[in-house]
PDB file of C-alpha atoms in Angstrom:
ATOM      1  CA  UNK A 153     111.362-119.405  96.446  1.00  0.00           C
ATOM      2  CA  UNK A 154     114.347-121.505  94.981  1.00  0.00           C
ATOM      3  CA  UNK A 155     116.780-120.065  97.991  1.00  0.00           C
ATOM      4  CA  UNK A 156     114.087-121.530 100.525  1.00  0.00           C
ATOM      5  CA  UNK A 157     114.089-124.549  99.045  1.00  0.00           C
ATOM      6  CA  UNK A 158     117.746-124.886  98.917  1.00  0.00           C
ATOM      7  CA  UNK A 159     117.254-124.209 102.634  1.00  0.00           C
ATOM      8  CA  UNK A 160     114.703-126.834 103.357  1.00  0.00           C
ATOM      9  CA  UNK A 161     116.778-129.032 101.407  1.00  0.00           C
ATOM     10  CA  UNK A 162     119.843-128.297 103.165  1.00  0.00           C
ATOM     11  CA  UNK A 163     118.134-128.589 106.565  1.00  0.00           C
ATOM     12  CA  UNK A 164     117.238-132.314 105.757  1.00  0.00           C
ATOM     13  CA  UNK A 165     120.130-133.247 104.728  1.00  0.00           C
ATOM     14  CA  UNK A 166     121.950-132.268 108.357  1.00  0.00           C
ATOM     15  CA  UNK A 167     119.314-133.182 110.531  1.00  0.00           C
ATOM     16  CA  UNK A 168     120.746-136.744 111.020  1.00  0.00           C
ATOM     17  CA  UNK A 169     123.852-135.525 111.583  1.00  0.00           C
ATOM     18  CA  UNK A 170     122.674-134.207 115.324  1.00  0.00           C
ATOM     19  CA  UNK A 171     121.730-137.768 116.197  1.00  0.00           C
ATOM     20  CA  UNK A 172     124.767-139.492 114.828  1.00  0.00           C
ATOM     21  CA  UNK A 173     126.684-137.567 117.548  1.00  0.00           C
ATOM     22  CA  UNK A 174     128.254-134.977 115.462  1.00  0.00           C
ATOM     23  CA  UNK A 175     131.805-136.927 114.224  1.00  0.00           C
ATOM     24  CA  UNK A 176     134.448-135.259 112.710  1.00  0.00           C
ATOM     25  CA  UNK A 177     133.481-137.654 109.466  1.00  0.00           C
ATOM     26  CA  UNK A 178     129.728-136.171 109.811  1.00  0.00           C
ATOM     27  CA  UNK A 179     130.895-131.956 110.150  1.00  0.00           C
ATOM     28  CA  UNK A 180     132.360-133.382 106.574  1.00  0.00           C
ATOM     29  CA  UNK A 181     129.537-134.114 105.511  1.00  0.00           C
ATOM     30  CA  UNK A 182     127.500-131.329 106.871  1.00  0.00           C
ATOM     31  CA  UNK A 183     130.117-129.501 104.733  1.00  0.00           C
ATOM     32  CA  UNK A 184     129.587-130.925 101.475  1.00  0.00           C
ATOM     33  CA  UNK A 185     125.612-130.682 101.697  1.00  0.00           C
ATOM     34  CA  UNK A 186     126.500-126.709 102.157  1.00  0.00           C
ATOM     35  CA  UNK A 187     128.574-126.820  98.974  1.00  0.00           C
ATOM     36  CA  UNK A 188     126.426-128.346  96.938  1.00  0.00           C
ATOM     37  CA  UNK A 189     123.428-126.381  97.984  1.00  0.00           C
ATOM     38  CA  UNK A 190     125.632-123.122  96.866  1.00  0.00           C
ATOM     39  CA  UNK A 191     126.566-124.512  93.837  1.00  0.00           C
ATOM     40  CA  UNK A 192     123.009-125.437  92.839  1.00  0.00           C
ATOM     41  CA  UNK A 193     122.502-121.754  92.955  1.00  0.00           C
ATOM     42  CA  UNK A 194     125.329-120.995  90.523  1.00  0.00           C
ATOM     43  CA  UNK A 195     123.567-123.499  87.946  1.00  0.00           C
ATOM     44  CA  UNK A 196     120.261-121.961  88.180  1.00  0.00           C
ATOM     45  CA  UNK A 197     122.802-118.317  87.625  1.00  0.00           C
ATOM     46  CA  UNK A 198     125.520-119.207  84.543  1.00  0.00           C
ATOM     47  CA  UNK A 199     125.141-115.688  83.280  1.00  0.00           C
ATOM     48  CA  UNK A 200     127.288-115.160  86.581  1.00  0.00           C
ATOM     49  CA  UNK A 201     129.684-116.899  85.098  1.00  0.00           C
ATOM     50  CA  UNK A 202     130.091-114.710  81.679  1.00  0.00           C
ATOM     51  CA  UNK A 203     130.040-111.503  83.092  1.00  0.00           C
ATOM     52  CA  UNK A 204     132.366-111.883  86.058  1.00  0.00           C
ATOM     53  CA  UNK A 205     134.635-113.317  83.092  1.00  0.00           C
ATOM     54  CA  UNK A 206     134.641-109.703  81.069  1.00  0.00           C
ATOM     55  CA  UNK A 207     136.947-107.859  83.681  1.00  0.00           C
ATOM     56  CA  UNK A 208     139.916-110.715  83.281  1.00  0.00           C
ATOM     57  CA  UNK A 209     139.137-110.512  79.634  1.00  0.00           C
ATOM     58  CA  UNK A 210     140.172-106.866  79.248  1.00  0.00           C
ATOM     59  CA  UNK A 211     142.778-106.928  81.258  1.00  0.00           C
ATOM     60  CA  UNK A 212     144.484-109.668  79.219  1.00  0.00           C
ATOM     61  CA  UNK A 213     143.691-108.610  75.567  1.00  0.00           C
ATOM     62  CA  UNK A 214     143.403-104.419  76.202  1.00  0.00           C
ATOM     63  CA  UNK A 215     145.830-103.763  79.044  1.00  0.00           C
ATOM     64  CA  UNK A 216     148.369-106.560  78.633  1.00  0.00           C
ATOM     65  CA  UNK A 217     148.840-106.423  74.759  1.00  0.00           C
ATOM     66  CA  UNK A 218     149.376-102.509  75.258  1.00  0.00           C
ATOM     67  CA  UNK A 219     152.037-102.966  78.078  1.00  0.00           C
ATOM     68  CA  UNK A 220     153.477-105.267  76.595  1.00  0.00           C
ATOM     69  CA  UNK A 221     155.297-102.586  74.070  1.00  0.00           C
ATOM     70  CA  UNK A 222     156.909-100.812  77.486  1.00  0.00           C
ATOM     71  CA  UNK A 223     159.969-102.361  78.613  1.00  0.00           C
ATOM     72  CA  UNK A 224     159.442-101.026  82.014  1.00  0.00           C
ATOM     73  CA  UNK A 225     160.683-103.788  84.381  1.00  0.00           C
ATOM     74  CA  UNK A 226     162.446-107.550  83.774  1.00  0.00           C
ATOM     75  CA  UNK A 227     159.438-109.768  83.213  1.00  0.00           C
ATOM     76  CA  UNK A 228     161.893-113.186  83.140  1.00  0.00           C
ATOM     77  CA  UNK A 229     162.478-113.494  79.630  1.00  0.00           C
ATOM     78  CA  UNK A 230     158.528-113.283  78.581  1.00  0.00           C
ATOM     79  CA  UNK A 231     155.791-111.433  77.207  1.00  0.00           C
ATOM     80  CA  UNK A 232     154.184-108.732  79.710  1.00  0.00           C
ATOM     81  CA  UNK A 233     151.000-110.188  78.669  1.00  0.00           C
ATOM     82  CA  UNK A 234     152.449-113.659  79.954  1.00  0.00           C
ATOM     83  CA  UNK A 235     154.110-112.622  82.934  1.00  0.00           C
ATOM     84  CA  UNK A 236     150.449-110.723  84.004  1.00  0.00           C
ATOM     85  CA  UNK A 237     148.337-113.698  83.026  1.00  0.00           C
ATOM     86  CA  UNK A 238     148.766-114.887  86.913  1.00  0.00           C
ATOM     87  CA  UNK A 239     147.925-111.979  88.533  1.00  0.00           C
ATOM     88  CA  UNK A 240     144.715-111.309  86.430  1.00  0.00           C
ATOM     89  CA  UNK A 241     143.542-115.265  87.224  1.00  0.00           C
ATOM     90  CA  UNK A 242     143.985-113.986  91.151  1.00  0.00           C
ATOM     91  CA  UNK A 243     142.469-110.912  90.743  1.00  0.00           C
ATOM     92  CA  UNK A 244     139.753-112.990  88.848  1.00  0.00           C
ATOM     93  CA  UNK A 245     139.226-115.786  91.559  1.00  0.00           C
ATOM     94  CA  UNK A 246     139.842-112.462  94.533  1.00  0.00           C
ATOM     95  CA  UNK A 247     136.607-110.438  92.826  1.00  0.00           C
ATOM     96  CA  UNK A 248     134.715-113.499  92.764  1.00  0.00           C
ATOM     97  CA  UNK A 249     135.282-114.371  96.081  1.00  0.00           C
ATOM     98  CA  UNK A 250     135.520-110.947  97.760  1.00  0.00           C
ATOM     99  CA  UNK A 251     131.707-110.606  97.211  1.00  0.00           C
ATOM    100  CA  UNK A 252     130.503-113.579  98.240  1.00  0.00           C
ATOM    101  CA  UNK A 253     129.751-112.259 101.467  1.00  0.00           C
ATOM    102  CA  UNK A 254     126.889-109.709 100.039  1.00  0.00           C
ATOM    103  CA  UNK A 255     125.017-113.537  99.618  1.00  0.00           C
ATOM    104  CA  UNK A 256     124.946-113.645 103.524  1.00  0.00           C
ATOM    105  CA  UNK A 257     123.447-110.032 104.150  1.00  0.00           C
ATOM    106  CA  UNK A 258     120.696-111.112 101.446  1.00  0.00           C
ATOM    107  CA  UNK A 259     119.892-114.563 102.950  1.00  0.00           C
ATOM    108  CA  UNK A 260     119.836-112.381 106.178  1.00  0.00           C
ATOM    109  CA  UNK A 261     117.216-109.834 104.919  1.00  0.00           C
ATOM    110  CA  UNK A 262     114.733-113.262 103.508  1.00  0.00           C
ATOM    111  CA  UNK A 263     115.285-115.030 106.634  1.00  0.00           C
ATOM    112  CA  UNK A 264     117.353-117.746 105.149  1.00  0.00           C
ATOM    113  CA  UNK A 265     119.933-117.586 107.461  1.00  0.00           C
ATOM    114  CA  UNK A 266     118.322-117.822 110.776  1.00  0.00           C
ATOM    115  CA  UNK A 267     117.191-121.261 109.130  1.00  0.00           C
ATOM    116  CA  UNK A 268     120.689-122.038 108.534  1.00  0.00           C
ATOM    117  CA  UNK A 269     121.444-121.034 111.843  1.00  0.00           C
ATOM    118  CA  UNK A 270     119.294-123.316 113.655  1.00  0.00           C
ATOM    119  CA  UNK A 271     120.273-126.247 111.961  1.00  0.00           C
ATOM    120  CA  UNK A 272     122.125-129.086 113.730  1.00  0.00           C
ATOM    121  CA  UNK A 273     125.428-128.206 112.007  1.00  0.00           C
ATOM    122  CA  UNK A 274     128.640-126.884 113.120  1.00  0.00           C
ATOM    123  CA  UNK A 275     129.176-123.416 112.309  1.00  0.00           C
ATOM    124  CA  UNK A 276     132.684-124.063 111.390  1.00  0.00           C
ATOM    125  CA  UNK A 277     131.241-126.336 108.459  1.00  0.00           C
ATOM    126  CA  UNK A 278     128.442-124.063 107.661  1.00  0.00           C
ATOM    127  CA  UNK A 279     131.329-121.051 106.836  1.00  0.00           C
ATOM    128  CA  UNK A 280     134.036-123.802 105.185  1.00  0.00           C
ATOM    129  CA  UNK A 281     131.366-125.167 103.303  1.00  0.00           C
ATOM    130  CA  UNK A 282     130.633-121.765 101.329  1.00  0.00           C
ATOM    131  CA  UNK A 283     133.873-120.484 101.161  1.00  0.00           C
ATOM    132  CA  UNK A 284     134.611-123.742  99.737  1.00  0.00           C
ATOM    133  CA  UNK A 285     132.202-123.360  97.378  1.00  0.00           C
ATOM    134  CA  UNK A 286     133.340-119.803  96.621  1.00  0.00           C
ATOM    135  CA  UNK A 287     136.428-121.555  95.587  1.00  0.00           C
ATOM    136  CA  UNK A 288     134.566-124.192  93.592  1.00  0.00           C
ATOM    137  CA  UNK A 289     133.608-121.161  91.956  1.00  0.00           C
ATOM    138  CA  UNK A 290     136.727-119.676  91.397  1.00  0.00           C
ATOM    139  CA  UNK A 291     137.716-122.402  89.059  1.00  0.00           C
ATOM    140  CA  UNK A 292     135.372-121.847  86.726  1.00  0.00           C
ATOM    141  CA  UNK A 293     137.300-118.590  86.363  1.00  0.00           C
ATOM    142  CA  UNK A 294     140.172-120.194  85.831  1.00  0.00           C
ATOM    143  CA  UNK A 295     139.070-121.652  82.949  1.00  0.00           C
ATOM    144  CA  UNK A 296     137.926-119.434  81.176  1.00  0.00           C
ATOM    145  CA  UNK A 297     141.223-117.628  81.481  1.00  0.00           C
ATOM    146  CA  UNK A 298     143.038-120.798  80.288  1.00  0.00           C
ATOM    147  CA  UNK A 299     140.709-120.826  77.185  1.00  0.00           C
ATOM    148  CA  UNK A 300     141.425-117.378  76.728  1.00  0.00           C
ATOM    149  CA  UNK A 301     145.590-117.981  76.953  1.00  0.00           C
ATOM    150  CA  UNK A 302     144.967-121.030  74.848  1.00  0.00           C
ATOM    151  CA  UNK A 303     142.980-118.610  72.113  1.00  0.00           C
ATOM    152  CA  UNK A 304     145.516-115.621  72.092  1.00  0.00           C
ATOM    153  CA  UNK A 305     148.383-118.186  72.245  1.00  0.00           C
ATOM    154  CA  UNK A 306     149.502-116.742  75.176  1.00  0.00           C
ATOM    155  CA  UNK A 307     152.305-119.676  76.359  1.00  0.00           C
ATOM    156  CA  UNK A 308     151.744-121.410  79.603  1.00  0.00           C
ATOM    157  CA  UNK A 309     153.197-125.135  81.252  1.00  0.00           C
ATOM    158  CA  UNK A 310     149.882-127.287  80.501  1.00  0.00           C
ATOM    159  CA  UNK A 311     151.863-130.063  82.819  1.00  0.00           C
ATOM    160  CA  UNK A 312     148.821-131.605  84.278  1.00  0.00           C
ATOM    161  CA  UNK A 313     150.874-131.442  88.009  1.00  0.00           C
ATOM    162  CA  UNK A 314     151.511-127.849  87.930  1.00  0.00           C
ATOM    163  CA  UNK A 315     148.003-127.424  86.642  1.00  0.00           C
ATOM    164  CA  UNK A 316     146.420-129.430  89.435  1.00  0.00           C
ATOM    165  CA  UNK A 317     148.726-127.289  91.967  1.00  0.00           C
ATOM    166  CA  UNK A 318     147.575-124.164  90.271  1.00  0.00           C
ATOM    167  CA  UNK A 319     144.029-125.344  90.891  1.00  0.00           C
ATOM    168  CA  UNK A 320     144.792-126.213  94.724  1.00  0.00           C
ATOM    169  CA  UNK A 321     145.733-122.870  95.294  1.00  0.00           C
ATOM    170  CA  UNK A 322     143.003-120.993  93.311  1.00  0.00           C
ATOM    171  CA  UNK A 323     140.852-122.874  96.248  1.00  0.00           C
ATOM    172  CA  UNK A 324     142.928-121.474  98.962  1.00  0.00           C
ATOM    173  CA  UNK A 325     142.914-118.435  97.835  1.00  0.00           C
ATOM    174  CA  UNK A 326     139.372-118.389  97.257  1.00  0.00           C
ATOM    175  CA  UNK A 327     138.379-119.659 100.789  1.00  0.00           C
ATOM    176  CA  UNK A 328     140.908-116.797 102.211  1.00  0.00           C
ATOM    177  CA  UNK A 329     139.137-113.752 100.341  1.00  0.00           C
ATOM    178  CA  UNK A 330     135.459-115.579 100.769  1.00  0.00           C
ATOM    179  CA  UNK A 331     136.005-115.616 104.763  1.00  0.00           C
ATOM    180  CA  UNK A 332     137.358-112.703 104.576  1.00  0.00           C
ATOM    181  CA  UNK A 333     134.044-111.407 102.750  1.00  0.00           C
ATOM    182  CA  UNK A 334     131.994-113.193 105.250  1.00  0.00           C
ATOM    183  CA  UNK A 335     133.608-111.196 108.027  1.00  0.00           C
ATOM    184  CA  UNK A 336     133.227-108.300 106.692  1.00  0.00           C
ATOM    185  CA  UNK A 337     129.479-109.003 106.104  1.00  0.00           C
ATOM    186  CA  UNK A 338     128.964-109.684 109.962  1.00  0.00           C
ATOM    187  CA  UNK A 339     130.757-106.661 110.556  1.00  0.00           C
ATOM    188  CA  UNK A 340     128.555-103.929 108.398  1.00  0.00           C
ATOM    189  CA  UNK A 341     125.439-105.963 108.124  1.00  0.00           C
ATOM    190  CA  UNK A 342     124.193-103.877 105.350  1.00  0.00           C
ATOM    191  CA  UNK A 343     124.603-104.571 101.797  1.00  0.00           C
ATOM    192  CA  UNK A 344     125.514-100.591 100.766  1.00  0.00           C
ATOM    193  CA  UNK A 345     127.993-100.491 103.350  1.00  0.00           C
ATOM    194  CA  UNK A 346     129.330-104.021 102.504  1.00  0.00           C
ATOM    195  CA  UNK A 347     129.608-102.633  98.837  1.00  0.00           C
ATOM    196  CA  UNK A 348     131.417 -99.426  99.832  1.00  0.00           C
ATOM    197  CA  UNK A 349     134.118-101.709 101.708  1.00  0.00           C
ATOM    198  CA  UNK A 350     134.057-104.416  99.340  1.00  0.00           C
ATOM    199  CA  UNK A 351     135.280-101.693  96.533  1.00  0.00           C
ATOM    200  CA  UNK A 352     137.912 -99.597  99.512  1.00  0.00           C
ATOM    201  CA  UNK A 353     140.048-102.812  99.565  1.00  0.00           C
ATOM    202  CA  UNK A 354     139.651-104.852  96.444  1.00  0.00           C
ATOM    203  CA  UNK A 355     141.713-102.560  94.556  1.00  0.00           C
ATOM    204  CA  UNK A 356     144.522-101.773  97.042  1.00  0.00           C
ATOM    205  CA  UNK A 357     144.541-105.326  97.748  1.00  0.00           C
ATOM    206  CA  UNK A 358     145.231-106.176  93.520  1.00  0.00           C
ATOM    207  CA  UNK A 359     147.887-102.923  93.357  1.00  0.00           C
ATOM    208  CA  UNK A 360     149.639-103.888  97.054  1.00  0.00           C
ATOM    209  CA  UNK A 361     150.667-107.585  95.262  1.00  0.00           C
ATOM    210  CA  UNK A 362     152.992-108.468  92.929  1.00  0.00           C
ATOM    211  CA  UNK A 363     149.968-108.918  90.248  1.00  0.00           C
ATOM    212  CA  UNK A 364     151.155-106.518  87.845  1.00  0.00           C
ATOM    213  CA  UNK A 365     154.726-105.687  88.502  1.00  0.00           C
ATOM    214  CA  UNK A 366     157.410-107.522  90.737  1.00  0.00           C
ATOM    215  CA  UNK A 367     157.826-106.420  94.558  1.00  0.00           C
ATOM    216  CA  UNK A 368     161.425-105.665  94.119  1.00  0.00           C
ATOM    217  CA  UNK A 369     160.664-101.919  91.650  1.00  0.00           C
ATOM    218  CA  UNK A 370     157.741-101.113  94.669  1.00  0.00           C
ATOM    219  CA  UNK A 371     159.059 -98.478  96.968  1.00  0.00           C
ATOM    220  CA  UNK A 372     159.728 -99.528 101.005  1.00  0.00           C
ATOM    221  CA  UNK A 373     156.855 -98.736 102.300  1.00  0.00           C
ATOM    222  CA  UNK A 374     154.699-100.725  99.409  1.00  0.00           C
ATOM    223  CA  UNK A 375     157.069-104.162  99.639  1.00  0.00           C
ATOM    224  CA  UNK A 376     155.770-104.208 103.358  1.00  0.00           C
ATOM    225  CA  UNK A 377     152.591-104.226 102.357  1.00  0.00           C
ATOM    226  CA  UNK A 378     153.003-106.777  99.452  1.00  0.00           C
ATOM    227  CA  UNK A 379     155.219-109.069 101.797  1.00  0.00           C
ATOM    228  CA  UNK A 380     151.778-109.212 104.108  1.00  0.00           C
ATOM    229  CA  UNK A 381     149.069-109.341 101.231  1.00  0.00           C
ATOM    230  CA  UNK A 382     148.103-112.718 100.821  1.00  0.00           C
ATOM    231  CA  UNK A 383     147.060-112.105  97.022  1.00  0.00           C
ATOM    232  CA  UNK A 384     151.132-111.635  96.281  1.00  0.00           C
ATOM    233  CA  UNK A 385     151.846-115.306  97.582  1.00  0.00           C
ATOM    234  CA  UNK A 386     148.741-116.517  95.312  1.00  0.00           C
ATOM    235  CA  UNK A 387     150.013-114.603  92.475  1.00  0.00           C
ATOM    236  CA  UNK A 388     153.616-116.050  93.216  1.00  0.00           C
ATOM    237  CA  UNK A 389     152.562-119.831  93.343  1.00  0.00           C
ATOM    238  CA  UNK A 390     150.428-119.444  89.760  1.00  0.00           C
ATOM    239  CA  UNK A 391     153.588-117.718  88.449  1.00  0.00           C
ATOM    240  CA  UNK A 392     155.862-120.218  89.695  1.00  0.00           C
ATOM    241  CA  UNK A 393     153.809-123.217  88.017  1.00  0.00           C
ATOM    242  CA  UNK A 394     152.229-121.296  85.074  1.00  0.00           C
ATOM    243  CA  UNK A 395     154.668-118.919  83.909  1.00  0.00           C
ATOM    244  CA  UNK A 396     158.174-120.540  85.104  1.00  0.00           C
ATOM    245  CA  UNK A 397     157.120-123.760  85.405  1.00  0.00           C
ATOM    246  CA  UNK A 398     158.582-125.043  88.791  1.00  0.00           C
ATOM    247  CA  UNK A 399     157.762-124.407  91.904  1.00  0.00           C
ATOM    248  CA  UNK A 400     160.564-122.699  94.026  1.00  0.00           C
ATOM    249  CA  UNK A 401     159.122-120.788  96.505  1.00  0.00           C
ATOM    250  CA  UNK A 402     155.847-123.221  97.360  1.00  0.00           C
ATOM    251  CA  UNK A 403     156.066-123.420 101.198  1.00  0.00           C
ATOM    252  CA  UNK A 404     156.182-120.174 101.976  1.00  0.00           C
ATOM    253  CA  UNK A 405     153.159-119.552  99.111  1.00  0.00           C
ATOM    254  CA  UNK A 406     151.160-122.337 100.854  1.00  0.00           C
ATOM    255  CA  UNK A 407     151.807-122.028 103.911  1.00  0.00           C
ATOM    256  CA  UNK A 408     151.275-118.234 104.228  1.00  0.00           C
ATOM    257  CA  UNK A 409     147.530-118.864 102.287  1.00  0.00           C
ATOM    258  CA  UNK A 410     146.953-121.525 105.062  1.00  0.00           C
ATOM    259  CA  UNK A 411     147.487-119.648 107.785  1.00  0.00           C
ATOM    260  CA  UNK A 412     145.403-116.701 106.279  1.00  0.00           C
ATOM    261  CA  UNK A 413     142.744-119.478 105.675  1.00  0.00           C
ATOM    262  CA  UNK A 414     142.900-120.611 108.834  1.00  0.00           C
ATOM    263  CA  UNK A 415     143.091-117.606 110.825  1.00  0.00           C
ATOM    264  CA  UNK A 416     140.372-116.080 108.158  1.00  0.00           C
ATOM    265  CA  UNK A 417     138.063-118.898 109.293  1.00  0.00           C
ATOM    266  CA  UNK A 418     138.240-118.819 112.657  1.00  0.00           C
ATOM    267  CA  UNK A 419     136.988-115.339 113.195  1.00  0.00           C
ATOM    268  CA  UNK A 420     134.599-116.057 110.648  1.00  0.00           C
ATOM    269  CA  UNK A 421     133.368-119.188 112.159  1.00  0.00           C
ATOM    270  CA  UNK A 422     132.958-116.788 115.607  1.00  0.00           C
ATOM    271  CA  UNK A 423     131.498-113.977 113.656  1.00  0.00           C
ATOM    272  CA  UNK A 424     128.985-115.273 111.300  1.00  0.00           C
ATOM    273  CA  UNK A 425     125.814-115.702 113.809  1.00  0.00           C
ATOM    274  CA  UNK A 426     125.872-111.779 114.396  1.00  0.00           C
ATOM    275  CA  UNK A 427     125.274-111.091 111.088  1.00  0.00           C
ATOM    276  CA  UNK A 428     121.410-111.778 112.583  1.00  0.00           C
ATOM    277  CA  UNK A 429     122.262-110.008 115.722  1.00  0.00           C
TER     278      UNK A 429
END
């Protein structure tokens, strides 16, 4: 099977790393033989691509164009359909990501992952390395959301900066959510339960952000949970380059998405060999 052979593949591309004494320079490495092995499957998959693009898609021309007729809330001087054009992209890259753990129950179930398990690799670089890759992913998301604003003329700052900050971010937010997935996945082991949770906090997680509407018109109770949600400081940081064109507010967006990351990948990193236990 292709996934075996990715495997294989992936296996001798490590194994010198055990005898090289197992630097810092070669977990690196170890990591980008992992990414590249995931994205290998997304090539031999583009029609993931299209139809994980249809959701955004709806949301931008259906939903946005019809709320953007209700003056509901101060949108900054711009179109609804502007001012929700960040929060879609997040939910875009979240959904992407947010399921990428349902790949680790099914490499379980064809014994691909005891393979991965027993190679001479960190497990720290095994779980970067995909959600890296998840947020490789991601990007192509992005795109196709940019084509999309660049289509329906919805306007945007194109400054190559804010658009290479934009695409930092989409990564850490990707790597958050695709942890996060990978968690979960040790946690219920099963791919209907992992579904059935996967669904029970995607959507809070998009509504409890600032995605759609600003924190500020949420009621007490809801701004606490926004204030904690990583997605709202993702949203914020694509708003802030994308939308208003400066950054104001960019520590606090980074630095909460790093910790998230980090913290994210930690458990992960401790978590992911039960998913065979």
């Amino acid at each position: 099977m292709e996934s075996d052979r990715f495997a294989t593949s992936a296996a001798a591309s490590v194994e010198p790393a055990a005898k090289s004494g197992g630097t810092v320079l070669q977990a690196l490495t170890d990591m980008v033989v992992i990414i590249e092995m995931e994205l290998r499957k997304l090539r031999h998959e583009p029609t993931e691509l299209f139809t994980r693009a249809v959701q955004p898609v709806l949301w931008l021309l259906i939903f946005g164009q019809a709320f953007s007729k209700v003056r509901a809330f101060d949108t900054g001087g711009v179109t609804y359909q502007t001012y929700m054009t960040p929060g879609i992209l997040s939910q875009s890259v979240m959904f992407t990501a947010i399921f990428f753990g349902l790949s680790t129950i099914w490499e379980r179930d064809m014994g691909i992952l005891q393979k991965f398990l027993a190679m001479p690799i960190p497990r720290l670089a095994l779980v970067l390395g995909k959600a890296l890759a998840a947020g490789v992913r991601a990007l192509s998301q992005v795109i196709i959301i940019f084509l999309l604003a660049a289509i329906t003329g919805i306007p945007l700052h194109w400054h190559p900066a804010l658009l290479l900050a934009a695409a930092g971010v989409v990564i850490l937010g990707a790597v958050f959510f695709a942890t996060l997935s990978m968690i979960i996945a040790a946690i219920v082991k099963t791919r209907e339960r992992f579904m059935g949770i996967g669904q029970l906090i995607t959507m809070p997680l998009f509504f409890a952000s600032n995605a759609l509407y600003p924190i500020s018109i949420m009621p007490d109770w809801l701004r606490v949970v926004a204030s904690v949600n990583p997605l709202s400081y993702m949203v914020d940081f694509l708003r802030g380059a994308l939308v208003a064109g400066q950054l104001t507010n960019w520590q606090a967006d980074v630095g909460v998405l790093l910790v998230a990351c980090i913290l994210a990948t930690a458990v992960g990193t401790y978590l992911y060999p039960r998913v065979i236990a």
